[in-house]
XYZ file of C-alpha atoms in Angstrom:
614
model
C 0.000 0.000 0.000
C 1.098 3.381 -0.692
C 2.386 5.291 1.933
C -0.130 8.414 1.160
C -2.951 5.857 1.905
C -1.493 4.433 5.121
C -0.975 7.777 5.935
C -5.088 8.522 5.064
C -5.685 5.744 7.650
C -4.113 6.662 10.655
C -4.544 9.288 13.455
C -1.837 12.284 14.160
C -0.283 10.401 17.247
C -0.250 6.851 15.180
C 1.780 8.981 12.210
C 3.850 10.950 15.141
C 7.301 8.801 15.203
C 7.682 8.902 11.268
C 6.695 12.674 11.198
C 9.358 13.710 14.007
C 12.278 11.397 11.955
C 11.636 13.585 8.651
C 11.288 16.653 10.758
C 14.743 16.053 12.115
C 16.364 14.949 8.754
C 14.966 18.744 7.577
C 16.738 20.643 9.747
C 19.970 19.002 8.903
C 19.751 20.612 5.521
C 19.377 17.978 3.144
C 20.151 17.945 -0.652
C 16.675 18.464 -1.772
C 16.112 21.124 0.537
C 15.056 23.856 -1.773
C 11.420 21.577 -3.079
C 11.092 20.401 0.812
C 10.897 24.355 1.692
C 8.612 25.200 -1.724
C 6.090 22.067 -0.192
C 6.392 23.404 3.281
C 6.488 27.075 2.490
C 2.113 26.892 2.067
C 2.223 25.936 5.433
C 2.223 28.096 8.181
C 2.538 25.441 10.825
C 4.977 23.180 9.622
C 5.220 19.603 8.848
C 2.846 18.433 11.110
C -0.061 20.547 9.323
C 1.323 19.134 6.194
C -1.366 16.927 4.292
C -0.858 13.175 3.603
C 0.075 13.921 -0.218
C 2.719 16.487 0.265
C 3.987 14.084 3.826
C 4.439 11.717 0.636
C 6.143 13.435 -1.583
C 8.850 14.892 1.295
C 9.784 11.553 2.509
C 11.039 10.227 -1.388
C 12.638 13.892 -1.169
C 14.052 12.657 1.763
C 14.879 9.177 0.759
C 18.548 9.029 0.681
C 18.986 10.359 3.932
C 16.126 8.312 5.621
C 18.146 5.359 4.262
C 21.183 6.548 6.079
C 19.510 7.053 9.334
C 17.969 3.354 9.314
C 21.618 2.090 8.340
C 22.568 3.787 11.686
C 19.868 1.812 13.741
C 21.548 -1.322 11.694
C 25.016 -0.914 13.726
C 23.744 -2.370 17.026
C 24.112 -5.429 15.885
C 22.318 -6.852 18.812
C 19.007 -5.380 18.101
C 17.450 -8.257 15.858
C 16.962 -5.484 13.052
C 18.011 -7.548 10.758
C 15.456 -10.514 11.229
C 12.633 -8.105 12.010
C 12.981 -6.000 8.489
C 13.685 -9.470 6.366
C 10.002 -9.887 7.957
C 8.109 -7.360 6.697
C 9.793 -6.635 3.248
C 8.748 -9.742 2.275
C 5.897 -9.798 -0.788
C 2.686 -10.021 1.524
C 3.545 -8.962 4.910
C 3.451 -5.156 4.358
C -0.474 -5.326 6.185
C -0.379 -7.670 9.152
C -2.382 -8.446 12.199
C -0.034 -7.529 15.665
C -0.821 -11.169 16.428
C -0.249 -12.507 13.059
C 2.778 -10.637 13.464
C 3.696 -12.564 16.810
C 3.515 -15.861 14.907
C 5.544 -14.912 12.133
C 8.529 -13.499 14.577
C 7.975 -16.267 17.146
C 8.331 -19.032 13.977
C 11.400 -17.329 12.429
C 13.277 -16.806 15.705
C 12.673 -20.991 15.892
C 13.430 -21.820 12.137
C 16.881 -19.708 12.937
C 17.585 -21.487 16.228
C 17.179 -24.921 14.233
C 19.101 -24.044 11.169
C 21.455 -22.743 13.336
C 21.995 -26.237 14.752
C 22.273 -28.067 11.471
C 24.784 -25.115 10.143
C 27.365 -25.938 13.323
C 26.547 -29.870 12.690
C 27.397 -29.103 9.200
C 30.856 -27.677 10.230
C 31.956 -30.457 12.183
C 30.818 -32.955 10.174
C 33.264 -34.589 7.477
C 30.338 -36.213 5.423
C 28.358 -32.561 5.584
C 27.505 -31.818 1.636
C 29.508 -28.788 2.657
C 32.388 -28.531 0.386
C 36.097 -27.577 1.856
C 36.538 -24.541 0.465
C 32.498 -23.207 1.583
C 33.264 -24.441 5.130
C 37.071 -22.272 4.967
C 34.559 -19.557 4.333
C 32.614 -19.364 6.876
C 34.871 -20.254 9.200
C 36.711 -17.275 7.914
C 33.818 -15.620 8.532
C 32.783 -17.137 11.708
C 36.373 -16.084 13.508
C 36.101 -13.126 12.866
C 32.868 -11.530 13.470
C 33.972 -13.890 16.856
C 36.807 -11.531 17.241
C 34.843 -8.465 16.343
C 32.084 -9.075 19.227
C 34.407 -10.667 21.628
C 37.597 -8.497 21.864
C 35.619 -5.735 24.331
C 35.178 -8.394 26.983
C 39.293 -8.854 27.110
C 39.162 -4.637 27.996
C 36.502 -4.932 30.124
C 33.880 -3.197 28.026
C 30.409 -4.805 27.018
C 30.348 -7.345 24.028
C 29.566 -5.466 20.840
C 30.688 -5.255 17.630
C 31.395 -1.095 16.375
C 30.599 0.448 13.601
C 33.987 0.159 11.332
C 33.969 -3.471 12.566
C 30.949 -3.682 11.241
C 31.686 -2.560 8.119
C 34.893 -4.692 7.317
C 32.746 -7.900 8.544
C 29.700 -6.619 5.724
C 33.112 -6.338 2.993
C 34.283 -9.767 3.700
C 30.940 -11.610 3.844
C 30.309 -9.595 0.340
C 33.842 -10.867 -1.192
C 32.980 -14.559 0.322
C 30.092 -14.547 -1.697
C 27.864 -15.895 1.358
C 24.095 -14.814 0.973
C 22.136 -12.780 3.592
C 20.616 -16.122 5.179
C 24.083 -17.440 5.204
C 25.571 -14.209 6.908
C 22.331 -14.097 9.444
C 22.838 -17.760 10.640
C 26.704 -17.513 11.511
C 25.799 -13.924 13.209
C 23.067 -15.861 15.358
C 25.628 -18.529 16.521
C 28.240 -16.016 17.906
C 25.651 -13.100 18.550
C 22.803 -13.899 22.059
C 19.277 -15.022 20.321
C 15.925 -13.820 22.648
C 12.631 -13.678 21.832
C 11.364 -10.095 21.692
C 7.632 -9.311 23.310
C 6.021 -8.217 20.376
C 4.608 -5.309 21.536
C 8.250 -4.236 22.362
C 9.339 -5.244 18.671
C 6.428 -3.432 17.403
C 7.404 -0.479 19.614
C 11.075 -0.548 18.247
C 9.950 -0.778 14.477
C 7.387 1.992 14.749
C 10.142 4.393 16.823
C 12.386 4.249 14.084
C 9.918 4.968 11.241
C 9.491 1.765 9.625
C 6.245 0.678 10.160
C 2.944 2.354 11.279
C 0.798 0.284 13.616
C -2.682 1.017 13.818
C -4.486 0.878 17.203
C -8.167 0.918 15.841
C -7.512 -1.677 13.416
C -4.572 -4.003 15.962
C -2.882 -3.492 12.087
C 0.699 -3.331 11.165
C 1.041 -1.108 8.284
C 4.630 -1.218 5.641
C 4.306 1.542 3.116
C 5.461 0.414 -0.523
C 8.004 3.342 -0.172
C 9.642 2.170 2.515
C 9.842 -2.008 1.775
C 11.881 -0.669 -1.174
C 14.357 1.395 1.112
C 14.297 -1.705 3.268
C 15.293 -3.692 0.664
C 17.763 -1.587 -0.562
C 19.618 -1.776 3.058
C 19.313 -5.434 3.079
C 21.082 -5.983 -0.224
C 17.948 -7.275 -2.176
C 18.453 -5.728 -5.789
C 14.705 -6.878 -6.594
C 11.552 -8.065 -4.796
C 11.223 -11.775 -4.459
C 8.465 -11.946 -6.942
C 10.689 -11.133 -9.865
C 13.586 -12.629 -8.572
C 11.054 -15.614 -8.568
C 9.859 -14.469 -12.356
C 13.776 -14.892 -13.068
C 14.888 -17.860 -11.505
C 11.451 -20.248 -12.728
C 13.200 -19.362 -16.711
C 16.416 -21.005 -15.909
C 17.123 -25.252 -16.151
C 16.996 -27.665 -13.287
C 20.908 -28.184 -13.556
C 21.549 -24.460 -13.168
C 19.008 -24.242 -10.043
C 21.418 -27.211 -8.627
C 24.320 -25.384 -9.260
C 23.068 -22.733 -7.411
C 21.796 -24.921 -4.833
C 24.927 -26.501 -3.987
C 27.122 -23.141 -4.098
C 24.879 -21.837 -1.169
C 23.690 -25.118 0.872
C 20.412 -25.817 -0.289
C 19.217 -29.266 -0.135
C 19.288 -30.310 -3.964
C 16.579 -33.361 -2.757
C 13.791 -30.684 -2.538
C 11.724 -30.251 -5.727
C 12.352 -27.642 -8.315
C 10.441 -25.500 -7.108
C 11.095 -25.329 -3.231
C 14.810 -25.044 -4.312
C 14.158 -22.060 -6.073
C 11.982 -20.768 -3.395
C 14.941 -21.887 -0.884
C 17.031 -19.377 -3.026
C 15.191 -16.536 -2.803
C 14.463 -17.191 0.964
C 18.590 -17.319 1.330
C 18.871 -13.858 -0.205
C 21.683 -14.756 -2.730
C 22.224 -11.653 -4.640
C 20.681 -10.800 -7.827
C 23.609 -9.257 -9.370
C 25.581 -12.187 -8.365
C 23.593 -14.876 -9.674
C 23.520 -13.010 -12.972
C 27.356 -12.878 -12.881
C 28.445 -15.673 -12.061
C 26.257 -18.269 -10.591
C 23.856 -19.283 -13.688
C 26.913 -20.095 -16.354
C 28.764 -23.178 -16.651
C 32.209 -22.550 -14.964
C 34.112 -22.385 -18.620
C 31.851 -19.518 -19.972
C 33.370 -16.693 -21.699
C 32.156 -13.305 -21.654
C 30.292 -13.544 -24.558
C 28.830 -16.448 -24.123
C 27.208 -14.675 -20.437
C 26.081 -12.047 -21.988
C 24.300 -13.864 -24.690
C 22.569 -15.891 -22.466
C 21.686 -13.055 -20.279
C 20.705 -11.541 -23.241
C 18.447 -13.930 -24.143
C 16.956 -14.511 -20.524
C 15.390 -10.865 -21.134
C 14.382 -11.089 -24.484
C 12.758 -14.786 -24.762
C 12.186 -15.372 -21.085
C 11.174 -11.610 -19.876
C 10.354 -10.480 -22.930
C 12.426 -7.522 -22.353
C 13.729 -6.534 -25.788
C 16.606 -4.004 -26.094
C 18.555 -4.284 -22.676
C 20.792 -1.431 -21.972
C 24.293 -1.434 -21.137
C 27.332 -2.776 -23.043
C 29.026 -4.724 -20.062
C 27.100 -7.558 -18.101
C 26.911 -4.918 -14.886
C 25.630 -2.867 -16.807
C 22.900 -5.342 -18.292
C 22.403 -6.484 -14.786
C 21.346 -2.730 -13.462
C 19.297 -2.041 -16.457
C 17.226 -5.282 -15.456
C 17.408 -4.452 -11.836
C 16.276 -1.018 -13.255
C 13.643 -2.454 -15.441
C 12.074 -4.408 -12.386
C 11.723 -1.476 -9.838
C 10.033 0.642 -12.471
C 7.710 -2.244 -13.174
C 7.112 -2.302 -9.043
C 6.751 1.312 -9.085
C 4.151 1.249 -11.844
C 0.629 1.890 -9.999
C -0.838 -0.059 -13.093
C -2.309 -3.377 -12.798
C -1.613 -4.529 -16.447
C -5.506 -5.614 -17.112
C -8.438 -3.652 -15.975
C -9.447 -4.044 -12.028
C -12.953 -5.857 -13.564
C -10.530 -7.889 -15.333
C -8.570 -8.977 -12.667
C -11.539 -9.783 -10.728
C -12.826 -11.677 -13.228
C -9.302 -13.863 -14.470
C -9.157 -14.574 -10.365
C -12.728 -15.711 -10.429
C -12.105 -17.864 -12.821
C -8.987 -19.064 -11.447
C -10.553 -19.969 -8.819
C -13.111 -22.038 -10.477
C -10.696 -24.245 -12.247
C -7.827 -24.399 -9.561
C -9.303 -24.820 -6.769
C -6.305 -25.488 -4.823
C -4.802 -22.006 -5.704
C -6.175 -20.209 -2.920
C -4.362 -22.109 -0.292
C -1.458 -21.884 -2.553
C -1.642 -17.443 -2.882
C -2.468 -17.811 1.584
C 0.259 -19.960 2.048
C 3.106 -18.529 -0.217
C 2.534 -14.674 1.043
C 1.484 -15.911 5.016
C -1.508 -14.027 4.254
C -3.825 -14.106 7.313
C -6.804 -14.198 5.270
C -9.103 -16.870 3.952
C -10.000 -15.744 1.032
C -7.459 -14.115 -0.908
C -8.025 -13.848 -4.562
C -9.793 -10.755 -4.446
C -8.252 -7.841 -6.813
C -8.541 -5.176 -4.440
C -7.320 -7.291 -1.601
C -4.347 -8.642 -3.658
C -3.533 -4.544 -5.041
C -3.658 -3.564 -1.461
C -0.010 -5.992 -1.101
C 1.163 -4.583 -4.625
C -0.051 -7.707 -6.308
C -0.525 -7.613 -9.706
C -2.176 -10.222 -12.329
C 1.318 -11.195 -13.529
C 2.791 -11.915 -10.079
C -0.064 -14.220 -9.425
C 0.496 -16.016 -12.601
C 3.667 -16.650 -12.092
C 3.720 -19.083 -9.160
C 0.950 -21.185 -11.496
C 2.400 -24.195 -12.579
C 2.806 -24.904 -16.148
C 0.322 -28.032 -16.101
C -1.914 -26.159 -14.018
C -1.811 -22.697 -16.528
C -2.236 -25.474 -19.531
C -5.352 -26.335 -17.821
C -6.659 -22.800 -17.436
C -6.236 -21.819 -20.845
C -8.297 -24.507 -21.904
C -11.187 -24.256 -19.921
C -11.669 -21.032 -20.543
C -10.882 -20.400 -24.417
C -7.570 -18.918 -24.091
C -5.322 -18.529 -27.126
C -2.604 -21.649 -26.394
C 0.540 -20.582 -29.014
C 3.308 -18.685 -27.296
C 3.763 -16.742 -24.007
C 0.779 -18.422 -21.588
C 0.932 -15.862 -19.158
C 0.824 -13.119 -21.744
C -2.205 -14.885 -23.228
C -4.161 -15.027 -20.053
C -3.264 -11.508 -19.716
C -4.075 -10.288 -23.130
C -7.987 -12.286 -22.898
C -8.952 -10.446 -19.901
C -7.315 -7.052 -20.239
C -9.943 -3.935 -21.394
C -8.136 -1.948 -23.745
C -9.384 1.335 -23.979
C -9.157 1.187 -19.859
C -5.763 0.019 -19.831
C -4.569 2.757 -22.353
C -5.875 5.137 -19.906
C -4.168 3.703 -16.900
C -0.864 3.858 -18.874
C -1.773 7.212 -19.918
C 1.786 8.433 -18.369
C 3.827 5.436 -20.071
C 2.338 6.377 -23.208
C 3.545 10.101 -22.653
C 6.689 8.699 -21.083
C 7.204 6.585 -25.198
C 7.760 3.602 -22.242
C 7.488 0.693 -24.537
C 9.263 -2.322 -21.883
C 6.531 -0.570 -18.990
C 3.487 -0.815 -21.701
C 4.685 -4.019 -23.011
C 4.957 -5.584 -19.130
C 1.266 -4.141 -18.564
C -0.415 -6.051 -21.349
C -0.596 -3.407 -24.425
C 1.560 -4.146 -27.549
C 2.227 -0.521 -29.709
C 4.676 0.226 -32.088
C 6.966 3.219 -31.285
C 6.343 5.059 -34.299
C 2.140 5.000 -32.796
C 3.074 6.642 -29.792
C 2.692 10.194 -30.315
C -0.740 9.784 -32.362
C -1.896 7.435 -29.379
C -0.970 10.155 -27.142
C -2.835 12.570 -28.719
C -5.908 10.740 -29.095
C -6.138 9.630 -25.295
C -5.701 13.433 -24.421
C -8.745 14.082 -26.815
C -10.723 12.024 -25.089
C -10.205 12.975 -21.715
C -10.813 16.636 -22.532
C -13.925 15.158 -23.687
C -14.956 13.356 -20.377
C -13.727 16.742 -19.094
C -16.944 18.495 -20.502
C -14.907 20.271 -23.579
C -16.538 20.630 -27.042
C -13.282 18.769 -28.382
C -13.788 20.665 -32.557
C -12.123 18.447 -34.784
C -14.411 19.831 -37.712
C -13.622 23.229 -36.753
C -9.813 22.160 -36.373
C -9.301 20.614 -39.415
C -10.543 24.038 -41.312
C -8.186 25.946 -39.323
C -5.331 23.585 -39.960
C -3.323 24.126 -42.755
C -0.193 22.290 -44.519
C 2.616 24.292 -42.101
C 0.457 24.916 -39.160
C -0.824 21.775 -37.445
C -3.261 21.952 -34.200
C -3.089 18.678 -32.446
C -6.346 19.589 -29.903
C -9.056 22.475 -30.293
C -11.284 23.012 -27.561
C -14.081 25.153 -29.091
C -15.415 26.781 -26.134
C -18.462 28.890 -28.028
C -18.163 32.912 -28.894
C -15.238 32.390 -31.046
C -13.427 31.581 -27.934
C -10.785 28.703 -28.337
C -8.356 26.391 -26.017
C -5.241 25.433 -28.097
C -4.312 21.826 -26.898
C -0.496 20.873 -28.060
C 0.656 17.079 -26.811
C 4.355 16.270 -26.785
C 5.604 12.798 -25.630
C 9.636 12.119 -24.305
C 11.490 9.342 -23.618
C 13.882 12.523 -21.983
C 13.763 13.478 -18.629
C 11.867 17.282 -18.026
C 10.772 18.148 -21.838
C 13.352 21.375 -22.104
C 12.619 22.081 -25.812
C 10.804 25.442 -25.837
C 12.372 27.400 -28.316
C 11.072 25.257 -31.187
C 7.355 24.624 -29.150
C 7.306 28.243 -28.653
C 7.529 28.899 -32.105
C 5.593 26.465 -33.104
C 2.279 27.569 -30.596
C 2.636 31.043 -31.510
C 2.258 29.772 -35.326
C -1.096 28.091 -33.945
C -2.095 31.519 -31.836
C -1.259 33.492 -35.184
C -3.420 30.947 -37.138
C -6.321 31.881 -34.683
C -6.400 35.286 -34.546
C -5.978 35.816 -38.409
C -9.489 33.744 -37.785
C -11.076 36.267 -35.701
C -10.593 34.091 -32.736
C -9.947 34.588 -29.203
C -7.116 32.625 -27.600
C -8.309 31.926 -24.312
C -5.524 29.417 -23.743
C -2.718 27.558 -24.938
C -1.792 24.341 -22.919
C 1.166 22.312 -23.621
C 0.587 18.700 -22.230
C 3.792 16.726 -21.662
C 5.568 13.884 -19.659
C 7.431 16.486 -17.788
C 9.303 20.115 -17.886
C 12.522 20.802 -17.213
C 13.367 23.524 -14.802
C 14.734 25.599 -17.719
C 11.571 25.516 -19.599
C 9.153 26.457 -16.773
C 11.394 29.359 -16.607
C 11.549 30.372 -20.280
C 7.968 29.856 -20.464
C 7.261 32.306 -17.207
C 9.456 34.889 -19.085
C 7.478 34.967 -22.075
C 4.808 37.632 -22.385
C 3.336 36.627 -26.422
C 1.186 33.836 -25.148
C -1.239 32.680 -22.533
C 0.452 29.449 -22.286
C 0.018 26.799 -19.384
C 2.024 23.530 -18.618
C 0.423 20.544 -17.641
C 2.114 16.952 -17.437
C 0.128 13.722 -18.164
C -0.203 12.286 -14.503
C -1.854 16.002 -13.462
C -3.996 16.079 -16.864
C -5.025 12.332 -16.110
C -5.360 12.898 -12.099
C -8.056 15.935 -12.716
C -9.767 13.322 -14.510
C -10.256 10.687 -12.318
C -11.039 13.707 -9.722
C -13.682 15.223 -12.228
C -15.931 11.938 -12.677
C -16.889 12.133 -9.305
C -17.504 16.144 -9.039
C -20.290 18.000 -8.985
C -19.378 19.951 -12.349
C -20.774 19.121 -15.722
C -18.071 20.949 -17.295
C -14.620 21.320 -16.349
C -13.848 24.953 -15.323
C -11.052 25.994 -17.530
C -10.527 28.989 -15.769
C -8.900 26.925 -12.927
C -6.064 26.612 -16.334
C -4.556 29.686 -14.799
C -1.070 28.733 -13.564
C 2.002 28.354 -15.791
C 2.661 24.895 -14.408
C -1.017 24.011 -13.391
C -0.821 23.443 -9.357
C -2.652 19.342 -9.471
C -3.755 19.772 -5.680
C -5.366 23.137 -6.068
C -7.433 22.094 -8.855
C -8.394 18.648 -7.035
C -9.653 20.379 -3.895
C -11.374 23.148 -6.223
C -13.132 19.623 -7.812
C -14.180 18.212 -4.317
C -15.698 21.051 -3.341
């Protein structure tokens, strides 16, 4: 859930610890500074008065040093941090119950004792599937994070490990190559392990602004912002449902051979070994370096088959980057973009309706979804209850066996050549909808986001599509959208994309420009270009009420060349605000947008939604 509608949820005191963190991190000057102080500056009584929105928008301006703050709490090495936050980032435990909570602490805190058991059993043992040169690491390892922790007690000081030991034991763990589980267990059998009461853990958690905890609802709350900061801290490129996606594309050998580099028991089935990877936290970027090629490849040979992961298994075409790191960020890139994405790929009646269905012919599945995100739930194929834990119609899909998707597509008429998944998608997506929830991609010319949310365009249709979706929400704004009138007006060097004919001979000149750039910073040749249109008016013995650019974004510079220029009444207005009044306006009381609320020269979004509610 986002944070702005956890945020919507709770009470003042409930929102109180994460409010006072930001509040300090502002008065330590922080890089983005300047646009926390524009946000603030409408507020007289500072960040507490702040709404929800804006609350939102400060914390990803102060992301970065958030992160550093939490990395701070991390150096107490006692504090369980470590287990508690591998909790709740993973996919379906960012809304829990306090005692749904309890049981999920209370079982890990057990699993770790046992595994810690079988991992010292493991290093004694001669027969262990260990190999040599794995059990010389961690006992590398082992000694000295024992040295670390232990070498206070010789001065008479209180076991602990400090912060620059702490960072050379995080360097050698990284060069050993040991995962996060790995690293976790041989902490735990140095480190003291106690059970926590949960009310204190929830305490903790909530004090240091990682969780909100409702008292109305006895709810745990994780904000989608903040399980990606989590992650990031934890060294966990990608969220374990693509890292899933990923790892269900590659062979049965190459699962082994990851499987036996990291200790997994090869016995277990295919898939509970690649589940057992995940839950190990092996690292993305070092499974795609090394761990997934037989030990002779070149590096050609990698990067063709990483190559051809993303284009035949992800159907990501086009991968960026000419080394394999950089092919490795662009897909780490690729996936949080996807995660970011607020759009669900089919319609929300279509999701409904491919889990209904779902359900009918896999009956089994619900356990399956209840059991595989520890939902607390019964019933748990419900689109709105699955959006709620940023689940989408793909990520559900995924953990379908192939037998199992063979089956669906049968029984209910799905198209059975090539990508399954895609097909499923593709039968119970609404177009038009889905063009409109994309409305932002489309300005954005985001052809992997578009392509990974069900709609299949050609890059040369962008700009035309983009026009055409703006033309119809200016319609279902109330506007007399004049393509009649247009089309006289137009001639072979002057072009109007959009007239809104607003009656009188008064007109609205609508111009739509989509970028793959970020901040559209081209306004020499658009200001040329819209005065051209104004002239082409006013020689018609028209009035120019307004001209409004609609774009992906503006740079900086071009806000500022546009304020300076006194020829035209021109307004800037980016898809996600054009498509946000919108959504606002369908459930107004207005018949007809008011364009005089077009007034600013980058139009303010919030004043014009609270103008709408009123």
């Amino acid at each position: 859930m986002k944070l702005e509608n956890i945020l919507d949820k709770l009470g003042s005191i409930e929102k109180n610890s994460f409010i006072k963190i930001i509040d300090n991190i502002i008065t330590k000057n922080p890089k983005n500074g300047k646009e926390i102080d524009e946000i603030l500056s409408a507020s007289d009584k500072g960040l507490k008065s702040v709404d929800n929105q804006n609350i939102s928008k400060i914390f990803a301006l102060t992301a970065d040093e958030f992160q550093e703050y939490i990395k701070c709490e991390f150096q107490e090495i006692t504090s369980q941090l470590d287990i508690l936050i591998d909790i709740i980032i993973r996919d379906g435990n960012c809304i829990m119950k306090q005692d749904w909570f309890s049981r999920l602490y209370d079982s890990e805190i057990k699993t770790l004792k046992t595994r810690i058991k079988g991992l010292n059993t493991n290093f004694e043992d001669d027969k262990s599937e260990l190999s040599e040169v794995r059990k010389r690491d961690y006992k590398i390892y082992k000694s000295c994070l024992n040295t670390a922790y232990k070498n206070d007690i010789e001065n008479n000081r209180d076991a602990k490990v400090t912060s620059d030991e702490l960072s050379i034991i995080l360097t050698l763990s990284k060069q050993l190559g040991l995962s996060q589980e790995e690293v976790k267990l041989i902490n735990y059998s140095i480190l003291p392990i106690v059970t926590i009461d949960i009310q204190e853990v929830i305490k903790g958690l909530k004090n240091i602004g990682v969780i909100f905890y409702s008292n109305k609802e006895n709810t745990i709350y994780v904000a989608d912002e903040m399980v990606r900061m989590l992650r990031k801290i934890r060294k966990k490129e990608i969220a374990e449902k693509f890292y899933r996606r990923t790892l269900k594309l590659l062979r049965e050998p190459i699962i082994n051979q990851i499987a036996r580099e990291h200790n997994i028991d090869r016995k277990l089935s295919y898939a509970q070994k690649i589940e057992e990877i995940i839950k190990e936290g092996v690292s993305f970027t070092s499974l795609l370096l090394d761990d997934i090629y037989k030990n002779d490849s070149t590096l050609t040979e990698k990067k063709k088959t990483l190559n051809e992961l993303c284009e035949k298994g992800l159907n990501i075409s086009n991968l960026k980057g000419s080394t394999l790191d950089d092919k490795i960020s662009s897909l780490i890139e690729h996936f949080e973009n996807v995660e970011r994405d607020e759009k669900v790929g089919i319609s929300l009646d279509g999701y409904d309706k491919m889990l209904a269905e779902l359900n009918l012919s896999l009956p089994k599945l619900n356990k399956q979804i209840k059991d595989q995100f520890q939902f607390q739930d019964e019933f748990v194929l419900k689109a709105d209850f699955l959006l709620d834990y940023n689940m989408k119609p793909r990520d559900i899909l995924d953990l379908i066996v192939k037998t199992d998707l063979t089956n669906f597509i049968k029984d209910n008429g799905i198209k059975q050549r090539g990508d399954y998944i895609l097909n499923i998608i593709e039968h119970y997506k609404d177009v038009e909808n889905l063009y409109f929830e994309n409305f932002e991609n489309v300005a954005y010319r985001n052809l992997n986001l578009l392509k990974e949310n069900g709609i299949m365009v050609k890059e040369s249709e962008l700009g035309i599509k983009f026009e055409e979706l703006t033309k119809v929400i200016f319609k279902g704004l109330g506007f007399n959208v004049d393509d009649a009138f247009r089309n006289n007006l137009n001639t072979k060097k002057d072009m109007i994309d959009i007239l809104l004919n607003l009656g009188n001979n008064e007109v609205i000149i609508v111009e739509c420009k989509t970028s793959k750039e970020k901040g559209y910073n081209k306004f020499s040749s658009v200001s040329r270009q819209l005065k051209s249109y104004q002239n082409l008016g006013l020689k018609n013995d028209l009035r120019i009420v307004k001209v409004l650019l609609v774009a992906p974004e503006f740079s900086d510079d071009f806000i500022t060349d546009c304020e300076m220029d006194t020829e035209m009444n021109l307004s800037l207005i980016t898809a996600a605000t054009l498509s946000n009044i919108s959504e606002a306006f369908k459930t107004s009381k207005f018949k007809e947008f008011p364009h005089v609320l077009f007034r600013d020269i980058v139009i303010n979004e919030e004043r014009i939604l609270k103008a709408l509610s009123k």
